[in-house]
Amino acid sequence: MRARPLILTLAHRLAILAYILFALFPLFWLLKVSLTPNDLLYSEGVRMWPSRTSFDHFRFVIAHSDFPLFFRNSLIVAGSTALVVTAVASLSGYALSRFAFRAKYWIVALMLLTQMFPLVMLVAPIFRLLSPLGLTNSLTGLVIVYSAFNVPFATFLMQSFFDGIPKDLEEAAKIDGATQFMAFRQIILPLTLPGIAATVGFVFTAAWSELLFALMLISGNEAATFPVGLLSFVSKFSVDFGQMMAAGVLALIPACIFFFLIQRYLVQGLTAGAVKG
Amino acid sequence: MASIDIRDIHKSYGKIEVLHGVDLTIRDGEFIVLVGPSGCGKSTLLRMIAGLEEVTGGDILIAEKRVNDLAPKDRDIAMVFQSYALYPHMSVAQNMSYSLRLRKTPRERVASAVSAAASKLGLDPFLERRPKALSGGQRQRVAMGRAIVRQPKAFLFDEPLSNLDARLREQMRAEIKKLHGELGATSIYVTHDQIEAMTLADRIVAMHGGVVQQVGSPLDLYDRPANLFVAGFIGSPGMNFIEARYQPGEGSPAARLADGTLVALPHAYALEPDTPVTLGIRPEHVVIGGEGREAAVELIEPTGFGTILHLALHGLPFKVFTTDRKVLNAGNAATISFPPQHLHLFDQEGARVGAV
Ligand SMILES: Nc1ncnc2c1ncn2[C@@H]1O[C@H](COP(=O)(O)OP(=O)(O)OP(=O)(O)O)[C@@H](O)[C@H]1O
Ligand SMILES: [Mg+2]
């Protein structure tokens, strides 16, 4: 590679830096406000960092609010949704990628169709469907709704990962003595780990931060997820920004841990060396 | 080890038929090579034997048992893919032992089978590596190793060497031949490569357009090609063809070329006088110099071992191969003649015409 002119390299790096700053600034502000004691919040004006920091907001949110409950609910809902969707989508994505069957065209068309509606349109019908079944105000109901909405996209995502895996591999496995399902589980699935990680991550974050359905289908704190819970810091007369931001910071933690765990798979090109490159 | 019977096999993809009734009997331990131009259905036939493609019509028997509806795993065959198809997340040893592990072979047996195959193929130093850390030639060996660890009824090869460079290909070709000598396994080998076909095969199956053109020993196909297709396909550079008309003569049968000159034939044929025929002669059988017909020299290609002369005979391209280096200074013209015993005669349909 030829050395690029220094000025271009510099401009390139600066552009990246500017973008990162822009993207991360809201997060920084979240952290800053969450650490600012209430008495300084409005008195100090706009400063990059308060003159005194405290963990009071965090302490309050963890010990005296319903936040741990919201947090637990969200974890259950997002985790289950991610599991259900990924399991279903890897099977259906595999089927779409590998098999020719009669209704394939129409199934794909229907799945695309579901992605075309603004979700707001569907809130009322879904409420009508779920309430006689006793699934409003329940985490199960949320998991079902989230799964239904995420499966089509996740299926297409997984399909594209399966498409990238040479067919020869599972044919070789079948000749070696594997059934179709064994070839899928022992050869194809391990090679799709990056795709599975991406799908799990995508679905988890989508479910973690979903607000519309959570707000409409859940009333009361018992089954509220954390995005709904955040709204409880908004009262009629004031917004408790410090506590709200502290809750927000806490809510970031699982997503961070999560991506930290799966990032190894996201960046890895596992199929290298499968077939002649 | 087993025999393989292919009976009137048809294959269609939708409305398009790509195999039009293939019959073939492969004896136990035989090495069969399928050759033919791209798209003639070699891979399709091989994949049907493996169970990877459904059979549209006809029967496939392995060891006298009909396998049409058997899954690949129950056919007990091994296959080496052109792409090698190594499992990238498994080490070389795991790749080789996968089939044995699926069959719940005892651990010690697996280990001994793998190490035996590895030492046969010179893979011992690489057993713990992943495929991506191997060269193309080493990957090819692993693919072979994966096939030989268990003793299958038959080996199928789909252009296993076509991704290797020329020298490596030569070396692997010899190794495959040696392996077959040792294992004596029934093998079906698909290739584009003439030399591979000629050197490896007990019998060659020449295919064209989904139809078997000729089955025979390599020298059979070379000496007595059944039709124009096989005559042109086997041999390199390819056979020369000249349009002519048959002249029984009076005890001296000949073929009259377009310019009216006669080419002597070795014997009489069961043809009406003046029947249009195609004369064939291999470039290496044409004699240069002495008495003969004049041809313009268009191009001289020295290959080191010999020389290919590109001529224009009566305005049509004509090739001659010789190991005589004098032709390098041939100049603009050469005289050539056709030894009668090396002439092939084909009728209008392209089928070989035999002696009376
Ligand atoms: N899945 C398929 N659908 C439709 N047609 C197919 C399919 N697979 C193969 N064919 C057709 O069948 C014919 C035979 O293909 P095949 O792969 O057997 O050729 P081949 O002799 O192995 O050629 P090559 O030497 O290039 O590998 C080709 O004309 C091909 O277009
Ligand atoms: Mg092929």
JSON list of C-alpha atoms in Angstrom, two decimals, chain A residues 54-189:
[
{"chain": "A", "resi": 54, "resn": "SER", "atom": "CA", "xyz": [-22.34, 11.90, 44.08]},
{"chain": "A", "resi": 55, "resn": "PHE", "atom": "CA", "xyz": [-23.87, 8.46, 43.65]},
{"chain": "A", "resi": 56, "resn": "ASP", "atom": "CA", "xyz": [-27.05, 9.53, 45.45]},
{"chain": "A", "resi": 57, "resn": "HIS", "atom": "CA", "xyz": [-29.24, 9.08, 42.39]},
{"chain": "A", "resi": 58, "resn": "PHE", "atom": "CA", "xyz": [-27.96, 5.58, 41.83]},
{"chain": "A", "resi": 59, "resn": "ARG", "atom": "CA", "xyz": [-28.44, 4.71, 45.48]},
{"chain": "A", "resi": 60, "resn": "PHE", "atom": "CA", "xyz": [-31.99, 6.00, 45.42]},
{"chain": "A", "resi": 61, "resn": "VAL", "atom": "CA", "xyz": [-32.90, 4.29, 42.16]},
{"chain": "A", "resi": 62, "resn": "ILE", "atom": "CA", "xyz": [-31.60, 0.92, 43.32]},
{"chain": "A", "resi": 63, "resn": "ALA", "atom": "CA", "xyz": [-32.86, 1.03, 46.87]},
{"chain": "A", "resi": 64, "resn": "HIS", "atom": "CA", "xyz": [-36.05, 3.05, 46.85]},
{"chain": "A", "resi": 65, "resn": "SER", "atom": "CA", "xyz": [-37.61, 2.92, 43.40]},
{"chain": "A", "resi": 66, "resn": "ASP", "atom": "CA", "xyz": [-39.24, 0.15, 41.40]},
{"chain": "A", "resi": 67, "resn": "PHE", "atom": "CA", "xyz": [-36.35, 0.26, 39.03]},
{"chain": "A", "resi": 68, "resn": "PRO", "atom": "CA", "xyz": [-34.85, -3.15, 39.97]},
{"chain": "A", "resi": 69, "resn": "LEU", "atom": "CA", "xyz": [-38.24, -4.65, 39.14]},
{"chain": "A", "resi": 70, "resn": "PHE", "atom": "CA", "xyz": [-38.38, -2.93, 35.75]},
{"chain": "A", "resi": 71, "resn": "PHE", "atom": "CA", "xyz": [-34.86, -4.01, 35.13]},
{"chain": "A", "resi": 72, "resn": "ARG", "atom": "CA", "xyz": [-35.63, -7.62, 35.93]},
{"chain": "A", "resi": 73, "resn": "ASN", "atom": "CA", "xyz": [-38.75, -7.54, 33.74]},
{"chain": "A", "resi": 74, "resn": "SER", "atom": "CA", "xyz": [-36.79, -6.12, 30.83]},
{"chain": "A", "resi": 75, "resn": "LEU", "atom": "CA", "xyz": [-34.10, -8.70, 31.23]},
{"chain": "A", "resi": 76, "resn": "ILE", "atom": "CA", "xyz": [-36.68, -11.48, 31.14]},
{"chain": "A", "resi": 77, "resn": "VAL", "atom": "CA", "xyz": [-38.56, -10.04, 28.19]},
{"chain": "A", "resi": 78, "resn": "ALA", "atom": "CA", "xyz": [-35.52, -9.13, 26.07]},
{"chain": "A", "resi": 79, "resn": "GLY", "atom": "CA", "xyz": [-33.66, -12.32, 26.92]},
{"chain": "A", "resi": 80, "resn": "SER", "atom": "CA", "xyz": [-36.60, -14.61, 26.17]},
{"chain": "A", "resi": 81, "resn": "THR", "atom": "CA", "xyz": [-37.43, -12.75, 23.00]},
{"chain": "A", "resi": 82, "resn": "ALA", "atom": "CA", "xyz": [-33.86, -13.00, 21.80]},
{"chain": "A", "resi": 83, "resn": "LEU", "atom": "CA", "xyz": [-33.77, -16.72, 22.53]},
{"chain": "A", "resi": 84, "resn": "VAL", "atom": "CA", "xyz": [-37.13, -17.50, 20.95]},
{"chain": "A", "resi": 85, "resn": "VAL", "atom": "CA", "xyz": [-36.53, -15.37, 17.88]},
{"chain": "A", "resi": 86, "resn": "THR", "atom": "CA", "xyz": [-33.03, -16.67, 17.26]},
{"chain": "A", "resi": 87, "resn": "ALA", "atom": "CA", "xyz": [-34.09, -20.28, 17.62]},
{"chain": "A", "resi": 88, "resn": "VAL", "atom": "CA", "xyz": [-37.03, -19.84, 15.27]},
{"chain": "A", "resi": 89, "resn": "ALA", "atom": "CA", "xyz": [-35.16, -17.62, 12.81]},
{"chain": "A", "resi": 90, "resn": "SER", "atom": "CA", "xyz": [-32.18, -19.92, 12.49]},
{"chain": "A", "resi": 91, "resn": "LEU", "atom": "CA", "xyz": [-34.46, -22.82, 11.60]},
{"chain": "A", "resi": 92, "resn": "SER", "atom": "CA", "xyz": [-36.62, -20.84, 9.22]},
{"chain": "A", "resi": 93, "resn": "GLY", "atom": "CA", "xyz": [-33.64, -19.01, 7.73]},
{"chain": "A", "resi": 94, "resn": "TYR", "atom": "CA", "xyz": [-31.98, -22.35, 7.09]},
{"chain": "A", "resi": 95, "resn": "ALA", "atom": "CA", "xyz": [-35.10, -23.66, 5.41]},
{"chain": "A", "resi": 96, "resn": "LEU", "atom": "CA", "xyz": [-35.34, -20.61, 3.18]},
{"chain": "A", "resi": 97, "resn": "SER", "atom": "CA", "xyz": [-31.68, -20.84, 2.31]},
{"chain": "A", "resi": 98, "resn": "ARG", "atom": "CA", "xyz": [-31.49, -24.55, 1.56]},
{"chain": "A", "resi": 99, "resn": "PHE", "atom": "CA", "xyz": [-34.83, -26.05, 0.64]},
{"chain": "A", "resi": 100, "resn": "ALA", "atom": "CA", "xyz": [-37.10, -25.56, -2.30]},
{"chain": "A", "resi": 101, "resn": "PHE", "atom": "CA", "xyz": [-40.73, -25.98, -1.24]},
{"chain": "A", "resi": 102, "resn": "ARG", "atom": "CA", "xyz": [-44.02, -25.09, -2.75]},
{"chain": "A", "resi": 103, "resn": "ALA", "atom": "CA", "xyz": [-45.25, -22.09, -0.77]},
{"chain": "A", "resi": 104, "resn": "LYS", "atom": "CA", "xyz": [-41.78, -20.58, -0.37]},
{"chain": "A", "resi": 105, "resn": "TYR", "atom": "CA", "xyz": [-42.50, -17.57, -2.55]},
{"chain": "A", "resi": 106, "resn": "TRP", "atom": "CA", "xyz": [-45.71, -16.72, -0.68]},
{"chain": "A", "resi": 107, "resn": "ILE", "atom": "CA", "xyz": [-44.20, -17.22, 2.73]},
{"chain": "A", "resi": 108, "resn": "VAL", "atom": "CA", "xyz": [-41.40, -14.81, 1.89]},
{"chain": "A", "resi": 109, "resn": "ALA", "atom": "CA", "xyz": [-43.93, -12.35, 0.49]},
{"chain": "A", "resi": 110, "resn": "LEU", "atom": "CA", "xyz": [-46.05, -12.56, 3.64]},
{"chain": "A", "resi": 111, "resn": "MET", "atom": "CA", "xyz": [-43.06, -12.05, 5.87]},
{"chain": "A", "resi": 112, "resn": "LEU", "atom": "CA", "xyz": [-42.08, -8.98, 3.89]},
{"chain": "A", "resi": 113, "resn": "LEU", "atom": "CA", "xyz": [-45.64, -7.73, 4.14]},
{"chain": "A", "resi": 114, "resn": "THR", "atom": "CA", "xyz": [-45.52, -7.79, 7.95]},
{"chain": "A", "resi": 115, "resn": "GLN", "atom": "CA", "xyz": [-42.58, -5.43, 7.84]},
{"chain": "A", "resi": 116, "resn": "MET", "atom": "CA", "xyz": [-44.49, -2.79, 5.91]},
{"chain": "A", "resi": 117, "resn": "PHE", "atom": "CA", "xyz": [-46.91, -1.52, 8.55]},
{"chain": "A", "resi": 118, "resn": "PRO", "atom": "CA", "xyz": [-46.17, 1.23, 11.00]},
{"chain": "A", "resi": 119, "resn": "LEU", "atom": "CA", "xyz": [-46.50, -0.54, 14.32]},
{"chain": "A", "resi": 120, "resn": "VAL", "atom": "CA", "xyz": [-48.85, 2.11, 15.73]},
{"chain": "A", "resi": 121, "resn": "MET", "atom": "CA", "xyz": [-51.54, 0.83, 13.40]},
{"chain": "A", "resi": 122, "resn": "LEU", "atom": "CA", "xyz": [-51.34, -2.57, 14.98]},
{"chain": "A", "resi": 123, "resn": "VAL", "atom": "CA", "xyz": [-51.49, -1.60, 18.63]},
{"chain": "A", "resi": 124, "resn": "ALA", "atom": "CA", "xyz": [-55.26, -1.65, 18.95]},
{"chain": "A", "resi": 125, "resn": "PRO", "atom": "CA", "xyz": [-55.86, -4.94, 17.12]},
{"chain": "A", "resi": 126, "resn": "ILE", "atom": "CA", "xyz": [-53.12, -6.61, 19.07]},
{"chain": "A", "resi": 127, "resn": "PHE", "atom": "CA", "xyz": [-54.57, -5.35, 22.33]},
{"chain": "A", "resi": 128, "resn": "ARG", "atom": "CA", "xyz": [-57.96, -6.78, 21.29]},
{"chain": "A", "resi": 129, "resn": "LEU", "atom": "CA", "xyz": [-56.33, -10.12, 20.48]},
{"chain": "A", "resi": 130, "resn": "LEU", "atom": "CA", "xyz": [-54.33, -10.41, 23.64]},
{"chain": "A", "resi": 131, "resn": "SER", "atom": "CA", "xyz": [-56.76, -9.14, 26.27]},
{"chain": "A", "resi": 132, "resn": "PRO", "atom": "CA", "xyz": [-59.27, -12.05, 26.07]},
{"chain": "A", "resi": 133, "resn": "LEU", "atom": "CA", "xyz": [-56.31, -14.39, 26.31]},
{"chain": "A", "resi": 134, "resn": "GLY", "atom": "CA", "xyz": [-55.17, -12.73, 29.49]},
{"chain": "A", "resi": 135, "resn": "LEU", "atom": "CA", "xyz": [-51.92, -11.75, 27.89]},
{"chain": "A", "resi": 136, "resn": "THR", "atom": "CA", "xyz": [-52.10, -8.03, 28.45]},
{"chain": "A", "resi": 137, "resn": "ASN", "atom": "CA", "xyz": [-50.25, -6.87, 31.48]},
{"chain": "A", "resi": 138, "resn": "SER", "atom": "CA", "xyz": [-48.03, -9.91, 31.29]},
{"chain": "A", "resi": 139, "resn": "LEU", "atom": "CA", "xyz": [-44.43, -10.45, 30.31]},
{"chain": "A", "resi": 140, "resn": "THR", "atom": "CA", "xyz": [-45.41, -13.51, 28.29]},
{"chain": "A", "resi": 141, "resn": "GLY", "atom": "CA", "xyz": [-47.66, -11.34, 26.15]},
{"chain": "A", "resi": 142, "resn": "LEU", "atom": "CA", "xyz": [-44.80, -8.96, 25.47]},
{"chain": "A", "resi": 143, "resn": "VAL", "atom": "CA", "xyz": [-42.45, -11.79, 24.57]},
{"chain": "A", "resi": 144, "resn": "ILE", "atom": "CA", "xyz": [-45.02, -13.15, 22.12]},
{"chain": "A", "resi": 145, "resn": "VAL", "atom": "CA", "xyz": [-45.60, -9.78, 20.48]},
{"chain": "A", "resi": 146, "resn": "TYR", "atom": "CA", "xyz": [-41.91, -8.93, 20.24]},
{"chain": "A", "resi": 147, "resn": "SER", "atom": "CA", "xyz": [-41.08, -12.35, 18.89]},
{"chain": "A", "resi": 148, "resn": "ALA", "atom": "CA", "xyz": [-43.76, -12.12, 16.24]},
{"chain": "A", "resi": 149, "resn": "PHE", "atom": "CA", "xyz": [-42.48, -8.77, 15.06]},
{"chain": "A", "resi": 150, "resn": "ASN", "atom": "CA", "xyz": [-38.81, -9.72, 15.07]},
{"chain": "A", "resi": 151, "resn": "VAL", "atom": "CA", "xyz": [-38.96, -13.17, 13.51]},
{"chain": "A", "resi": 152, "resn": "PRO", "atom": "CA", "xyz": [-39.36, -12.06, 9.86]},
{"chain": "A", "resi": 153, "resn": "PHE", "atom": "CA", "xyz": [-36.40, -9.73, 9.85]},
{"chain": "A", "resi": 154, "resn": "ALA", "atom": "CA", "xyz": [-34.28, -12.12, 11.88]},
{"chain": "A", "resi": 155, "resn": "THR", "atom": "CA", "xyz": [-35.17, -14.89, 9.44]},
{"chain": "A", "resi": 156, "resn": "PHE", "atom": "CA", "xyz": [-33.91, -12.87, 6.51]},
{"chain": "A", "resi": 157, "resn": "LEU", "atom": "CA", "xyz": [-30.80, -11.99, 8.47]},
{"chain": "A", "resi": 158, "resn": "MET", "atom": "CA", "xyz": [-30.10, -15.63, 9.28]},
{"chain": "A", "resi": 159, "resn": "GLN", "atom": "CA", "xyz": [-30.90, -16.70, 5.74]},
{"chain": "A", "resi": 160, "resn": "SER", "atom": "CA", "xyz": [-28.20, -14.43, 4.40]},
{"chain": "A", "resi": 161, "resn": "PHE", "atom": "CA", "xyz": [-25.70, -15.95, 6.82]},
{"chain": "A", "resi": 162, "resn": "PHE", "atom": "CA", "xyz": [-26.67, -19.47, 5.77]},
{"chain": "A", "resi": 163, "resn": "ASP", "atom": "CA", "xyz": [-26.44, -18.46, 2.12]},
{"chain": "A", "resi": 164, "resn": "GLY", "atom": "CA", "xyz": [-22.83, -17.57, 2.78]},
{"chain": "A", "resi": 165, "resn": "ILE", "atom": "CA", "xyz": [-21.97, -21.10, 3.87]},
{"chain": "A", "resi": 166, "resn": "PRO", "atom": "CA", "xyz": [-21.06, -23.40, 0.99]},
{"chain": "A", "resi": 167, "resn": "LYS", "atom": "CA", "xyz": [-23.55, -26.17, 0.32]},
{"chain": "A", "resi": 168, "resn": "ASP", "atom": "CA", "xyz": [-20.67, -28.59, -0.20]},
{"chain": "A", "resi": 169, "resn": "LEU", "atom": "CA", "xyz": [-20.05, -28.62, 3.54]},
{"chain": "A", "resi": 170, "resn": "GLU", "atom": "CA", "xyz": [-23.34, -30.16, 4.52]},
{"chain": "A", "resi": 171, "resn": "GLU", "atom": "CA", "xyz": [-23.28, -32.46, 1.53]},
{"chain": "A", "resi": 172, "resn": "ALA", "atom": "CA", "xyz": [-19.89, -33.68, 2.72]},
{"chain": "A", "resi": 173, "resn": "ALA", "atom": "CA", "xyz": [-21.36, -34.16, 6.19]},
{"chain": "A", "resi": 174, "resn": "LYS", "atom": "CA", "xyz": [-24.28, -36.13, 4.80]},
{"chain": "A", "resi": 175, "resn": "ILE", "atom": "CA", "xyz": [-21.94, -38.39, 2.88]},
{"chain": "A", "resi": 176, "resn": "ASP", "atom": "CA", "xyz": [-19.86, -38.78, 6.03]},
{"chain": "A", "resi": 177, "resn": "GLY", "atom": "CA", "xyz": [-22.96, -40.19, 7.65]},
{"chain": "A", "resi": 178, "resn": "ALA", "atom": "CA", "xyz": [-24.89, -37.28, 9.13]},
{"chain": "A", "resi": 179, "resn": "THR", "atom": "CA", "xyz": [-28.62, -36.72, 8.83]},
{"chain": "A", "resi": 180, "resn": "GLN", "atom": "CA", "xyz": [-29.82, -33.37, 7.53]},
{"chain": "A", "resi": 181, "resn": "PHE", "atom": "CA", "xyz": [-30.40, -32.17, 11.08]},
{"chain": "A", "resi": 182, "resn": "MET", "atom": "CA", "xyz": [-27.05, -33.40, 12.35]},
{"chain": "A", "resi": 183, "resn": "ALA", "atom": "CA", "xyz": [-25.32, -31.66, 9.46]},
{"chain": "A", "resi": 184, "resn": "PHE", "atom": "CA", "xyz": [-27.20, -28.51, 10.43]},
{"chain": "A", "resi": 185, "resn": "ARG", "atom": "CA", "xyz": [-26.35, -28.76, 14.10]},
{"chain": "A", "resi": 186, "resn": "GLN", "atom": "CA", "xyz": [-22.75, -29.97, 13.91]},
{"chain": "A", "resi": 187, "resn": "ILE", "atom": "CA", "xyz": [-21.44, -28.30, 10.77]},
{"chain": "A", "resi": 188, "resn": "ILE", "atom": "CA", "xyz": [-23.62, -25.40, 9.73]},
{"chain": "A", "resi": 189, "resn": "LEU", "atom": "CA", "xyz": [-24.65, -23.97, 13.09]}
]
